[in-house]
Every structure is written in C-alpha cells, then in structure tokens.
Amino acid sequence: MKDPVSWRLLLAILSLSAVIAAQPDPTEIIQKADQHLRGETSTSELKMEIVKPNWSRTIEMQSWSKGSDYSLILITAPPRDKGTTFLMRQDEVWQWVPSISRTIKIPPSMMMQSWMGSDFTNNDLVQEASIVEDYTHTLLGDTTIRDYEAWIIKMQPKPEAPVVWEKVLVWVTKDNYIQLRSEYYGEDGELVNTLKMEEIQEMGGRMIPTRWVMIPAQEENQKTIMTYESIEFNTPIPNSFFSIQNMKRVR
C-alpha cells in the first residue's frame, strides 16, 4: 500500500507548480507594453499643455524614435522655442538651442530635471532609461481600472541603471498590453508623480492612449497634459537621421 502522505505531498507540489506556471511573466508583460507604444520606429506630432497655479503654456512638437536607442524631438511652437531639438543617441543626450546657436550635451545628472518647465523629466521624453532593461519586474496582482482588466507590476531599478526612483508601479491591460497608469516613488518611499494614460483610440493602426497626464503629488493645481495629434509606426528611419548635424537642420 502506497503512503497516502507521500501522494498528498506529490499532489500539492504538482498543484503549486501549475499555479506558478500559470502566472504571467511580468518582464514579458512590460516588454510587450513597451513595444506596443514604441514599435520598431515611430513618428508623431504632439501637443503639451503645462498647467501651473498661476499660468499655463503650450508646446507643440514632432518626435521620431527608433527602438530604444534613438529619439529626436523638434519643438515647433511657441515661436520663442521653435527649432529647439533634443537628441538621444544610445548613451548620449544632446540639445540644440538655435537662439544661441549652441549644442549642449545633457549629463546623466540632469536626466531627472524638468523638461521645458513641464512635470515630465528629460528622461520621460527622450527615454534614456529603458523600462525593460533597467528594471526588475514583479507581478503584484490584477485589478480593474477604468473598466479594463489589468495587471499591476512593480518595477525596481537595477543598481547600475540611470534611474533615481525607488520603484515604479505600472498598470497594463490584459487584452492588448496598453499602459494605463504609472506611479513614481522617491527614495523615501513617497509618491512623487502619477502618470494617467487616457483616451484610448486607434491611431497609427493600433490602440494607444492619446492623452497622458502627469500629476506631481506634492504640487496642488499643477499638471502637464501631453496629447498625441498623430502617430505612425514602423516607417523606416535610418540611424543617420539621429545625428548632431541633423538635429540642427531637421524641420
């Protein structure tokens, strides 16, 4: 007669293994969400509204990106900033300021500084840090957010990553890997920024959030709203497009 305790132990191990196998891979979820928003390449037109308690301003821009190594942003309005460009090329980030005819290299220490006075950082816009490569990922569970079934994933920066956040929480839809929300926490564990990604609609042949709202936790009546006017994915862009020479002449 076989030992019933051994059989119960075996069944428990098999059941636990099945549960573990059924759990989705959080790194794979983040990778698919990143790819969904990024594509192989993207070309977009955006509008950014910076809202402060006593004033507001609007910036219009064009953006080009290729994979996670290249991006270029051209400011098209307002007139005083028109022609300003930002270039990310692998590990380098540059700014061209036409009013003073000067090219400025942005050091890593400034990547978490405000971009053009907004609540987005330099890193948010040029995406020097990779949400796939520079973080470890943990699945915290699932939830419903704005009628979407979603996963909640905790991202913690790797020791060598160019990131200052202690952790980032990300909400990703289960059906098509759309990011709906991100929360950014500082070294003291306090919430610093919340990014709400809203107004999901088809653009560029895929469903994406077209309205991104960054809200600082410690500032009342302040936010930055970034809206996609248009976007195209997977149009070939040569690496040579992302050069210091081109950032001075792109229009």
Backbone as a ProteinNet text record, in pm:
[ID]
protein_1_A
[PRIMARY]
MKDPVSWRLLLAILSLSAVIAAQPDPTEIIQKADQHLRGETSTSELKMEIVKPNWSRTIEMQSWSKGSDYSLILITAPPRDKGTTFLMRQDEVWQWVPSISRTIKIPPSMMMQSWMGSDFTNNDLVQEASIVEDYTHTLLGDTTIRDYEAWIIKMQPKPEAPVVWEKVLVWVTKDNYIQLRSEYYGEDGELVNTLKMEEIQEMGGRMIPTRWVMIPAQEENQKTIMTYESIEFNTPIPNSFFSIQNMKRVR
[TERTIARY]
85.1	0	89	56.5	139.6	108.1	207.6	195.1	104.2	-14.5	-105.1	-46.2	42.7	105.8	192.1	266	351.8	269.2	153.4	67.5	12	-28.5	-80.7	27.9	150.1	261.2	288.3	284.3	307.9	199.9	74.4	-34.6	-21.5	23	41.5	150.5	259.8	371	326.2	250.9	202.3	105.8	20.1	-74.7	-1.9	99.5	177.6	251.8	306	377.9	284.8	160.7	63.7	29	15.3	-15.3	98.7	222.2	340.1	350.4	326.2	335	229.3	112.8	4.5	26.9	117.3	142.9	214.5	166.5	234.7	369.8	460.2	593.8	586.2	612.9	598.6	694.3	814.2	907.5	854.4	793.4	735	618	539	427.3	479.7	580.6	637.6	699.8	766.3	828.9	722.9	611.7	505.3	437.9	419.3	359.9	450.3	580.1	676.6	678.4	677.9	680.1	551.5	440.1	311.4	311.9	370.5	375.1	485.8	594.5	713.4	717.2	683.9	702.4	849.9	878.3	1016.9	1067.2	980	1003.5	869.3	874.6	751.8	782.6	684.8	691.2	561	568.4	446	447.2	327.1	306.9	232.2	282.2	226.5	206.9	116.2	94.5	104.3	174.9	192.2	140.6	50.6	-0.5	52	126.5	182.3	92	32.8	-63.8	-4.8	15.3	62.7	-48.3	-37.6	-143.8	-170.5	-65.5	-83	-58.2	-25.5	-1.1	-6	-10.2	-3.2	62	116.1	174.3	161.2	167	150.7	273	320.4	433.7	386.6	423.5	394.9	526.3	523.3	648.4	626.4	732.5	738.8	842.1	818.5	907.7	932.3	1056.6	1095.2	1168.3	1142.5	1216.2	1242.2	1348	1382.9	1433	1356.5	1393.2	1406.9	1498.3	1522.2	1652	1718.4	1849.1	1847.2	1740.6	1741.4	1607.9	1616	1497	1539	1449.4	1474.7	1343.2	1346.3	1228.4	1256.6	1165.8	1175.9	1060.7	1091.5	988.8	944.5	813.3	759.2	683	647.8	579.5	594.4	597.1	575.7	696.9	682.4	791.1	924.9	922.5	1049.4	1129.1	1061.6	1130	1139.8	1080.4	1076.3	1216.9	1237.4	1366.5	1455.5	1421	1495.8	1477.3	1584.4	1575.4	1646.4	1600.8	1661.7	1691.6	1812.1	1856.1	1904.6	1851.2	1905.2	1961.6	2089.3	2158.9	2238.4	2180.8	2241.8	2262.9	2386.3	2408.9	2427.2	2402.9	2425.3	2293.3	2280.7	2163.7	2212.5	2157.4	2200.8	2081.5	2107.2	2006.9	2068	1992.1	2032.7	1943.7	2005.8	1932.9	1962.7	1871.8	1901.8	1919.2	1854.8	1863.2	2004.5	2085.2	2224.7	2321.8	2265	2345.3	2440.7	2386.8	2471.9	2416.3	2506.4	2472.4	2518.5	2428.3	2457.2	2441.2	2541.7	2530.3	2468.6	2359.5	2289	2349.2	2407.8	2471.6	2367.2	2405.9	2312.7	2249.9	2323.8	2272.7	2153.2	2132	2020.6	1902.4	1910.1	1803.3	1672.4	1679.1	1555.9	1507.2	1572	1526.2	1402.3	1328.1	1207.6	1240	1155.8	1170.9	1088	1153.8	1089.4	989.9	1019.5	933.3	809.9	801.8	684.1	703.7	602.8	612.8	673.1	702.4	778.2	927.1	1006.7	1151.3	1216.1	1343.1	1418.6	1413.3	1426.3	1426.1	1291.6	1181.6	1048.5	1033.2	1089.8	1070.4	1166.1	1294.2	1390.2	1408	1357	1354.8	1493.7	1586.2	1720.1	1715.6	1639.7	1625.1	1521.8	1550	1460.5	1378.8	1245.7	1161.8	1177.2	1237.3	1261.3	1397.9	1503.1	1639.5	1687.9	1636.5	1692.7	1617.7	1516.3	1438.3	1423.3	1401.5	1349.5	1199.4	1123.9	978.1	914.6	815	742.6	593.4	522.5	377.5	312.2	241.1	176.5	35.1	-26.7	-163.4	-237.6	-369.6	-450.1	-563.8	-625.6	-728.6	-811.8	-911.2	-990	-969.8	-930.7	-909.4	-977.4	-1069.7	-1148.8	-1211	-1267.3	-1335.7	-1241.1	-1111.3	-1014.1	-957.8	-951.7	-881.4	-732.2	-659.5	-518.8	-432.9	-303.9	-203.1	-140.8	-97.3	-17.1	123.7	221.8	360	448.2	530.6	628.3	760.6	815.5	945.7	1044.1	1154.1	1259.6	1387.8	1453	1571.2	1687	1759.8	1881.3	1987.9	2083.3	2181.9	2255.8	2285.4	2364.2	2279	2146.7	2057.5	2056.7	2040.4	2035.8	1897.2	1854.9	1720.1	1730	1647.7	1650.8	1530.1	1431.7	1312.6	1344.9	1282.8	1294.8	1215	1097.9	1015.6	916.2	862.6	756.8	649.8	524.7	412.8	345.9	318	263.3	138.6	33.6	-88.9	-94	-108.8	-107.6	-230.4	-304	-424.5	-388.9	-478.8	-454.4	-482.4	-572.9	-613.4	-514.8	-460.2	-369.9	-248.4	-212	-86.6	-73.8	-179	-177	-149.1	-52.7	-25.1	-134.4	-190.2	-297.8	-255.7	-153.8	-117.3	21.5	96.3	225	235.8	292.5	318.3	467.3	528.2	672	698.9	783.2	811.9	959.2	983.6	1119.5	1190.2	1311.4	1395.4	1336.1	1250.7	1188.1	1059.3	1027.2	906.6	780.2	791.5	674.9	642.7	513.8	470.4	514	579.9	627.4	539.8	519.5	440.6	345	230.6	136.6	111.5	127.1	101	-25.8	-127.1	-251.3	-252.5	-274.3	-272.4	-415.4	-477.5	-621.3	-656.5	-789.1	-845.9	-784.1	-803.5	-751.5	-832	-763.5	-827.7	-727.3	-780.4	-692.3	-618.4	-488.7	-404	-280	-245.8	-130.5	-150.7	-276.8	-305	-308.1	-301	-310.3	-378	-431.3	-498.7	-394.1	-395.3	-298.3	-366.4	-312.5	-361.9	-310.7	-400	-360.9	-348.4	-383.9	-375.3	-303	-186.1	-103	-101.2	-138.5	-145.6	-49.6	52.8	149.5	112.2	91.4	44.9	144.8	209.6	300.4	221.1	265.9	191	196.2	305	324.6	288.3	234.2	201	52.1	-19.2	-161.8	-186.6	-294.7	-339.2	-229.3	-152	-44.3	-46.6	-26	-20.2	33	72.7	114.3	38.9	-23.6	-104.6	-35.5	-1.3	59.9	-38.3	-70.4	-171.1	-108.8	-133.4	-89.6	-187.7	-136.2	-216.9	-216.6	-103.2	-90.8	30.4	31.7	148.4	149.2	267.6	287.2	392.7	367.9	460.7	529.5	654.6	729	758.2	766.8	816.7	969	1039.6	1186.7	1250.9	1341.9	1420.2	1566	1656.7	1797.4	1861.3	1960.1	2030.9	2093.8	2132.6	2197.9	2105.1	1973.9	1879.3	1904.4	1948	1967.9	2112.8	2148	2284.4	2282.4	2396.2	2406.7	2389.2	2439.5	2424.5	2277.1	2202.3	2062.2	1975.9	2010	1928.1	1929.4	2028.2	2036.2	1953.8	1922.7	1855.8	1720.5	1682.3	1556	1439.8	1340.3	1220.9	1096.8
-119.7	0	125.1	219.1	339.1	433.4	507.9	601.8	717.8	737.3	845.4	983.4	997.6	1126.8	1166.8	1070.1	1098.6	1141.6	1074.4	1111.5	1252.4	1285.3	1420.1	1525	1493.3	1585.9	1604	1493.8	1499.9	1584	1562.1	1639.8	1788.1	1818.4	1958.7	2024.3	1950.1	2003.1	2027.2	1931.6	1945.9	2063.3	2080.6	2192.1	2325.5	2333.6	2455.6	2486.4	2383.2	2401.7	2454.4	2404.8	2450.2	2596.6	2636.8	2776.4	2866.9	2825.5	2905.4	2915.9	2803.6	2803.6	2893	2906.9	2987.5	3136.4	3176.1	3316.6	3379.4	3491.9	3556.5	3612.4	3620.9	3674.6	3827.5	3895	4041.1	4113.7	4060.1	4123.6	4115.1	4003.6	3987.9	4083.9	4103.7	4198.9	4339.8	4381.8	4515.5	4528.4	4423.2	4426.3	4443	4370.5	4381.4	4518.6	4571.5	4704.3	4811.5	4799.6	4894.5	4888.3	4767.8	4750.3	4802.8	4786	4832.5	4983.8	5056.1	5202.3	5252.9	5176.1	5223.8	5179.8	5052.8	4998.3	4987.7	4942.4	4941.7	5085.3	5169.7	5313.5	5382.4	5512.3	5591.4	5734.7	5797.7	5938.7	6001.6	6107	6159.4	6311.6	6366.9	6508.1	6516	6601.1	6608.4	6752.5	6769	6897.9	6877.1	6965.7	6957.3	7085.4	7070.8	7184.6	7175.2	7276.4	7283	7373.7	7318.2	7391.7	7413	7538.5	7576.9	7656.2	7677.4	7751.4	7890.1	7958.5	8097.5	8120.8	8018.1	8036	7901.9	7907.6	7786.3	7820.4	7719.8	7740.2	7612.3	7625.4	7510.2	7497.5	7375.8	7344.9	7244.5	7268.6	7173.9	7116	6989.6	6923.5	6809.3	6771.8	6649.8	6557.6	6428.1	6331.9	6213.7	6168.4	6048.3	5955	5826.1	5731.2	5603.2	5534.8	5406.7	5314.9	5211	5119.2	5193.3	5145.8	5210.9	5291.9	5302.2	5368.8	5507.5	5540.3	5665.8	5739.2	5867.9	5953.1	6096.3	6170.3	6309.9	6385.6	6498.3	6581.4	6720.5	6773.1	6908	6991.9	7104.1	7196.5	7281.4	7285.7	7363.5	7487.5	7497.3	7613.4	7603.9	7719.6	7858.1	7913.9	8032.2	8088.5	8100.9	8134.4	8155.4	8026.6	7911.2	7782.5	7706.1	7758.2	7687.9	7656.6	7533.9	7491	7424.2	7435.5	7365	7214.9	7139.9	6994.9	6923	6801.5	6712	6579.8	6530.6	6408	6308.3	6186.5	6075.6	5974	5944.5	5852.5	5756.1	5639	5537.8	5597.4	5620.7	5669.1	5820.4	5891.6	6036	6110.6	6224.2	6310.3	6452.3	6514.1	6646.9	6739.1	6869.4	6971.5	7075.5	7113.8	7221.5	7342.4	7457.5	7580	7680.6	7698.6	7784.5	7931.6	7978	8120.6	8162.3	8065.6	8095.7	8012.3	7940	7855.2	7765.9	7696.9	7616.1	7475.3	7377.1	7238.4	7205.9	7153.1	7125.3	6975.1	6915.2	6775.2	6769.2	6694.2	6684.4	6569.5	6597.2	6490.7	6403.5	6282	6193.1	6256.1	6344.7	6407.4	6498.4	6537.3	6626.3	6554	6422.4	6349.7	6350.9	6370.2	6373.7	6516.4	6614.5	6752.4	6773	6877.3	6909.5	6935.8	6881.1	6904.4	7025.7	7132.3	7254.1	7311.3	7296.1	7350.6	7268.5	7147.5	7062.9	6970.7	6886.6	6786.2	6655.8	6648.6	6537.6	6568.8	6465.3	6483.2	6470.6	6509.9	6486.7	6339.6	6252.2	6108.8	6061.4	6117.7	6078.7	6102.5	6213.2	6249.2	6176.6	6172.2	6107.7	5960	5916.1	5774.3	5711.3	5776.2	5718.6	5588.8	5589.7	5468	5377.3	5249.4	5150.8	5082.7	5081.6	5015.6	4864.4	4814.3	4670.5	4633.4	4703.9	4665.3	4717.1	4831.1	4896.6	4865.9	4781	4747.8	4596.4	4552.4	4418.2	4432.2	4328.1	4337.5	4230.4	4272.2	4181.1	4199.4	4089	4094.4	4102.3	4212.9	4230.4	4172.8	4160.7	4108.5	4168.2	4153.2	4211.1	4292	4375.7	4466.7	4510.7	4592.3	4656.6	4806.9	4869.6	5014.1	5070.4	5163.6	5225	5117.7	5014.1	4903.8	4812.9	4828	4740	4641.9	4514	4417.2	4438.8	4451.7	4490.4	4419.4	4409.2	4364.8	4486.8	4468.6	4569.1	4513	4585.6	4538.4	4640.6	4590.5	4676.3	4669.1	4784.1	4792.7	4856.6	4787.8	4842	4853.6	4971.3	4992.5	4903.3	4855.3	4780.3	4875.9	4825.6	4914.2	5006.8	4958.2	5038.7	5124.6	5119.1	5188	5338.8	5420.1	5566.3	5611.8	5565.8	5591	5632.4	5730.6	5774.6	5725.8	5668.2	5621.4	5499.5	5493.9	5373.3	5259.2	5293.3	5195.5	5269.2	5195	5245.4	5136.9	5174	5081.4	5110.3	5004.5	5019.1	4931.9	4988.5	4915.5	4889.8	4761.9	4722.8	4637.1	4667.8	4591.7	4449	4356	4215.8	4182.2	4255.8	4215.8	4258.4	4380.9	4426.5	4503.1	4484.9	4536.8	4688.7	4759.6	4905.6	4955.2	5044.1	5105.4	5207.7	5198.4	5287.5	5386.6	5350.2	5432.9	5394.7	5492.2	5466.9	5556.7	5502.2	5579.9	5573.5	5689.9	5700.1	5736.5	5656.7	5675.3	5711.6	5807.2	5852.6	5763.8	5804.2	5723.2	5705.4	5798.1	5786.2	5705.3	5651.1	5570.2	5649.5	5782.9	5867.8	5879.2	5886.4	5906	6043.7	6048.9	6175.1	6219.3	6130.8	6163.3	6049.8	6085.9	5988.3	6021.7	5922.4	5939.1	5862.8	5935.6	5874.5	5875.1	5758.6	5744.8	5713.5	5811.4	5810.5	5822.1	5825.8	5844.2	5746.6	5618.4	5513.4	5510.3	5521.5	5516.2	5466.6	5431.3	5382.1	5498.3	5483.6	5584.1	5513.2	5534.5	5466.6	5316.6	5272.8	5131.2	5047.6	5110.4	5036.2	5120.7	5054.6	5123.8	5174.3	5305.2	5363.9	5469.9	5498.7	5613.4	5741.9	5830.7	5951.2	6073.8	6059.6	6171.7	6125	6185.2	6147.6	6265.4	6239.8	6345.2	6312.6	6395.6	6378.5	6473.6	6415.4	6492.9	6478	6586.9	6579.5	6569	6481.2	6455.2	6571.8	6647.1	6749.8	6890.5	6902.6	7034.1	7042	7133.7	7147.8	7226.6	7186.7	7257.9	7265	7158.2	7154.3	7020.6	7024.9	6903.2	6938.3	6835.6	6852.3	6750.5	6798.5	6713.7	6703.2	6582.8	6559.6	6481.6	6537.2	6478.7	6444.2	6321.6	6280.7	6333.7	6412	6459.2	6357.5	6291.8	6186.5	6101.4	5979.2	5892.5	5787.2	5755.1	5647	5552.6	5423	5322.4	5250.3	5211	5117.7	5171.7	5305.4	5364.9	5368.3	5316.3	5309.2	5446	5449.9	5569.9	5525.9	5580.7	5539	5590.9	5519.3	5564.3	5701.8	5733	5861.2	5980	5955.5	6063.2	6119.3	6032.4	6071.2	6114.7	6227.5	6278.9	6421.8	6465.3	6602.5	6701.2	6665.8	6753.6	6769.1	6658.6	6663.3	6734.5	6728.6	6794.5	6946	6997.4	7140.7	7183.2	7087.5	7124.4	7057.9	6963.3	6893	6991.1	6974.4	7061.3	6976.1
0	0	0	-92.6	-104.1	10.7	51.8	162.7	119.6	184.6	143.3	166	265.4	290	171.4	115.3	0	-119.7	-139.7	-251.9	-234.4	-111.3	-87	-109.8	-68.7	-90.2	-238	-312.8	-456.6	-524.7	-485.8	-544.6	-512.5	-389.2	-351	-433.3	-456	-535.6	-679.3	-735.4	-872.7	-884.5	-783.4	-785.8	-778.3	-690.8	-678.6	-807.2	-870.6	-996.8	-1104.5	-1105.2	-1204.9	-1183.9	-1057.4	-1026.6	-1070.1	-1038.7	-1077.3	-1228.9	-1298.4	-1444.8	-1506.7	-1439.4	-1494.5	-1475.5	-1386.8	-1362.3	-1482.4	-1532.9	-1645.8	-1603.1	-1697.9	-1674	-1675.2	-1562	-1559.6	-1654.1	-1671.9	-1765.8	-1908.2	-1942.1	-2075.5	-2094.9	-1989.5	-1997.9	-2025.7	-1950.6	-1969.3	-2107.9	-2152.5	-2286.1	-2395	-2383.2	-2483.6	-2477.4	-2355.6	-2341.8	-2401.8	-2377.4	-2432.3	-2584.7	-2639	-2783.5	-2846.8	-2776.1	-2828.8	-2847.1	-2752.9	-2761.5	-2852.8	-2861.6	-2930.6	-3076.7	-3103.9	-3237	-3272.6	-3393	-3439.2	-3457.4	-3513.1	-3521.3	-3498.2	-3467.4	-3460.1	-3499.1	-3562.7	-3599.3	-3553.4	-3473	-3412.9	-3405.9	-3393.2	-3364.6	-3232.2	-3141.7	-3007.5	-2964.3	-2867.6	-2804.8	-2653.9	-2586.5	-2442.2	-2378.1	-2281	-2205.4	-2062.6	-2021.8	-1886.7	-1804.1	-1699.3	-1617.5	-1478.5	-1441.6	-1309.2	-1239.9	-1107.8	-1037.8	-1094.7	-1142.6	-1185.6	-1333.7	-1407.8	-1550.3	-1622.4	-1754.6	-1835.7	-1968.2	-2032.6	-2165.7	-2244.9	-2377.3	-2466.1	-2555.6	-2569.5	-2656.4	-2760.8	-2885.5	-2992.6	-3042.6	-3081.5	-3119.7	-3217.3	-3283.6	-3362.6	-3298.1	-3309.5	-3244.8	-3337	-3338.8	-3413	-3317.2	-3325	-3240.9	-3318.9	-3278.7	-3339.7	-3229.6	-3201.6	-3095.5	-2963.6	-2879.8	-2751.1	-2749.6	-2865	-2869.4	-2932	-3006.5	-3080.4	-3066	-3039.8	-3045.6	-3074.8	-3138.9	-3171.2	-3156.9	-3087.2	-3066.2	-3119.2	-3201.3	-3257.1	-3203.7	-3139.4	-3094	-3212.9	-3237.3	-3349.7	-3304.7	-3177.7	-3120.2	-2968.3	-2900.5	-2945.6	-3019.4	-3079.8	-3161	-3089.2	-2959.1	-2889.2	-2872.3	-2876.9	-2862.5	-2994.1	-3099.4	-3227.5	-3278.1	-3322	-3373.7	-3270.6	-3142.8	-3037.9	-3056	-3047	-3064.9	-2950.9	-2928.5	-2829.8	-2899.2	-2881.1	-2946.4	-2842.9	-2849.3	-2770.6	-2868.2	-2853.1	-2941.7	-2855.1	-2834.1	-2746.6	-2606.4	-2562.9	-2426.9	-2418.1	-2528.2	-2530.1	-2548.9	-2480.9	-2496.6	-2522.4	-2628	-2670.1	-2688.2	-2672.9	-2701.1	-2793.9	-2897.6	-2986.1	-2957.9	-2925.3	-2894.8	-3005.6	-3101.6	-3216.9	-3181.7	-3073.7	-3038.6	-3001.5	-2954.7	-2920.7	-3006.1	-3104.9	-3194.9	-3116.8	-3019.8	-2931.9	-2915.4	-2919.6	-2890.8	-2749.5	-2667.8	-2527.7	-2502.6	-2443	-2403	-2264.1	-2250.7	-2122.9	-2042.8	-1926.4	-1848.7	-1778.8	-1739	-1669.4	-1545.4	-1478.8	-1357	-1382.6	-1509.1	-1541.7	-1604.9	-1618.4	-1687.6	-1609.7	-1478.6	-1399.7	-1377	-1443.1	-1434.8	-1521.5	-1492.6	-1567.8	-1714.5	-1803.4	-1947.1	-1985.9	-2030.3	-2079.1	-1977.3	-1848.5	-1744.9	-1713.8	-1770.9	-1751.1	-1631.2	-1604.7	-1499.3	-1550.8	-1679	-1735.7	-1720.1	-1703.9	-1694.5	-1831.9	-1840.5	-1963.9	-2002.3	-1903.6	-1931.8	-1983.2	-1930.5	-1976.9	-2126.7	-2173.1	-2313.7	-2406.2	-2372	-2462.2	-2430.7	-2313.1	-2276.7	-2278	-2208.6	-2196.9	-2116.6	-2006.3	-1926.5	-1992.3	-1997.2	-2058.5	-1950.4	-1965	-1865.4	-1871.6	-1977.5	-1990	-1933.9	-1976.5	-1944.1	-1808.9	-1763.7	-1645.9	-1515.8	-1523.2	-1404.2	-1389.3	-1265.8	-1241.3	-1219.9	-1251.9	-1256.2	-1168.1	-1091.5	-1003.1	-1024.6	-1045.8	-1062.5	-924.6	-897.3	-767.7	-764.2	-880.4	-884.5	-1002.1	-1000.2	-1106.9	-1046.8	-1131.7	-1085.3	-1204.3	-1178	-1283.4	-1271.4	-1381.5	-1383.5	-1507.2	-1485.2	-1592.6	-1682.2	-1621	-1689.6	-1767.8	-1752	-1815.8	-1712.3	-1748.6	-1666	-1685.5	-1575.5	-1587.2	-1483	-1513.9	-1418.4	-1350.5	-1225.4	-1156.5	-1141.5	-1191.5	-1191	-1119.7	-1028.9	-961.1	-1035	-1068.2	-1133	-1036.1	-1010.8	-925.9	-1007.2	-1003.6	-1087.3	-1045.7	-1144.6	-1117.8	-1063	-986.3	-920.5	-1016	-1137.9	-1230.6	-1323.5	-1309.3	-1402.4	-1376.8	-1484.3	-1469.6	-1424.6	-1307.2	-1257	-1110.3	-1069.8	-930.5	-850.8	-919.5	-848.5	-762.2	-644	-563.1	-624.1	-681.5	-750.7	-838.9	-936	-1022.6	-1029.7	-1008.4	-1024.9	-1158.6	-1234.6	-1368.3	-1382.2	-1441.1	-1470.2	-1621	-1661.8	-1803.3	-1831	-1938.2	-1970.8	-2012.2	-1979.2	-2009.6	-2156.2	-2220.2	-2354.6	-2462.9	-2452.9	-2559.7	-2508.5	-2381.5	-2326.9	-2340.3	-2302.6	-2303.6	-2161.8	-2148.4	-2018.4	-1987	-1866.6	-1825.4	-1717.9	-1639.5	-1524.8	-1477.2	-1429.8	-1366	-1243.6	-1136	-1015.2	-985.6	-961.2	-940.9	-794.6	-728.1	-586.6	-567	-476.8	-448	-348.5	-312.9	-224.9	-86.1	-43.9	88	84.1	-32.2	-45.9	-68.8	-79.9	-100.2	-249.1	-278.5	-416.6	-465.3	-582.7	-639.2	-755.6	-853.3	-972.6	-1005.3	-1062.1	-1116.6	-1262.2	-1348.8	-1491.7	-1527.7	-1574.6	-1619.8	-1772.4	-1831.9	-1977.8	-2022.3	-2090.3	-2111.8	-2259.9	-2283.6	-2418	-2517.3	-2491.4	-2578.9	-2707.3	-2818.6	-2950.1	-3053.2	-3169	-3275	-3338.9	-3345.5	-3409.2	-3460	-3584.4	-3642.1	-3656.5	-3664.6	-3685.7	-3559.5	-3441.1	-3316.7	-3209.9	-3107.9	-2999	-2899.9	-2875.5	-2783.3	-2697.1	-2578.4	-2501.2	-2564	-2601.9	-2675	-2585.5	-2459.1	-2364.7	-2239.4	-2213	-2098.7	-2001.7	-1877	-1776.9	-1663.3	-1645.5	-1537.6	-1424.1	-1304.7	-1190.1	-1075.7	-1033.6	-918.5	-788.5	-700.2	-577.2	-479.3	-479.9	-378.7	-425.8	-547	-600.7	-631.8	-567.5	-591.6	-720.4	-788.5	-909.4	-1015.1	-1026.4	-1124.1	-1197.3	-1328	-1408.4	-1546.8	-1619.3	-1757.6	-1842	-1949.2	-2036.1	-2171.9	-2212.1	-2342.8	-2429.5	-2547.1	-2635.4	-2769.1	-2813.8	-2947.4	-3050.3	-3146.1	-3258.2	-3371.8	-3389.9	-3491.7	-3458.3	-3511.6	-3493.9	-3603.9	-3651.9	-3748.8	-3693	-3709	-3660.1	-3775.7	-3748.7	-3833.8	-3973.6	-3984.9	-4108.6	-4101	-4201.5	-4191.9	-4166.1	-4069.7	-4039.2	-4027.3	-4108.5	-4098.6	-3970.5	-3919.8	-3799.2	-3818.3	-3942	-3969.6	-3944.9	-3940.9	-3911.4	-3771.8	-3680.8	-3540.9	-3519.9	-3580.6	-3571.7	-3519.7	-3466.8	-3417.8	-3532.7	-3650.4	-3765.7	-3803.3	-3799.5	-3842.3	-3740.6	-3611.9	-3511.7	-3531.2	-3601.6	-3627.9	-3750.1	-3838.1	-3962.6	-3982.6	-3895.8	-3915.6	-3903.3	-3989.3	-3988.7	-4015.9
[MASK]
+++++++++++++++++++++++++++++++++++++++++++++++++++++++++++++++++++++++++++++++++++++++++++++++++++++++++++++++++++++++++++++++++++++++++++++++++++++++++++++++++++++++++++++++++++++++++++++++++++++++++++++++++++++++++++++++++++++++++++++++++++++++++++

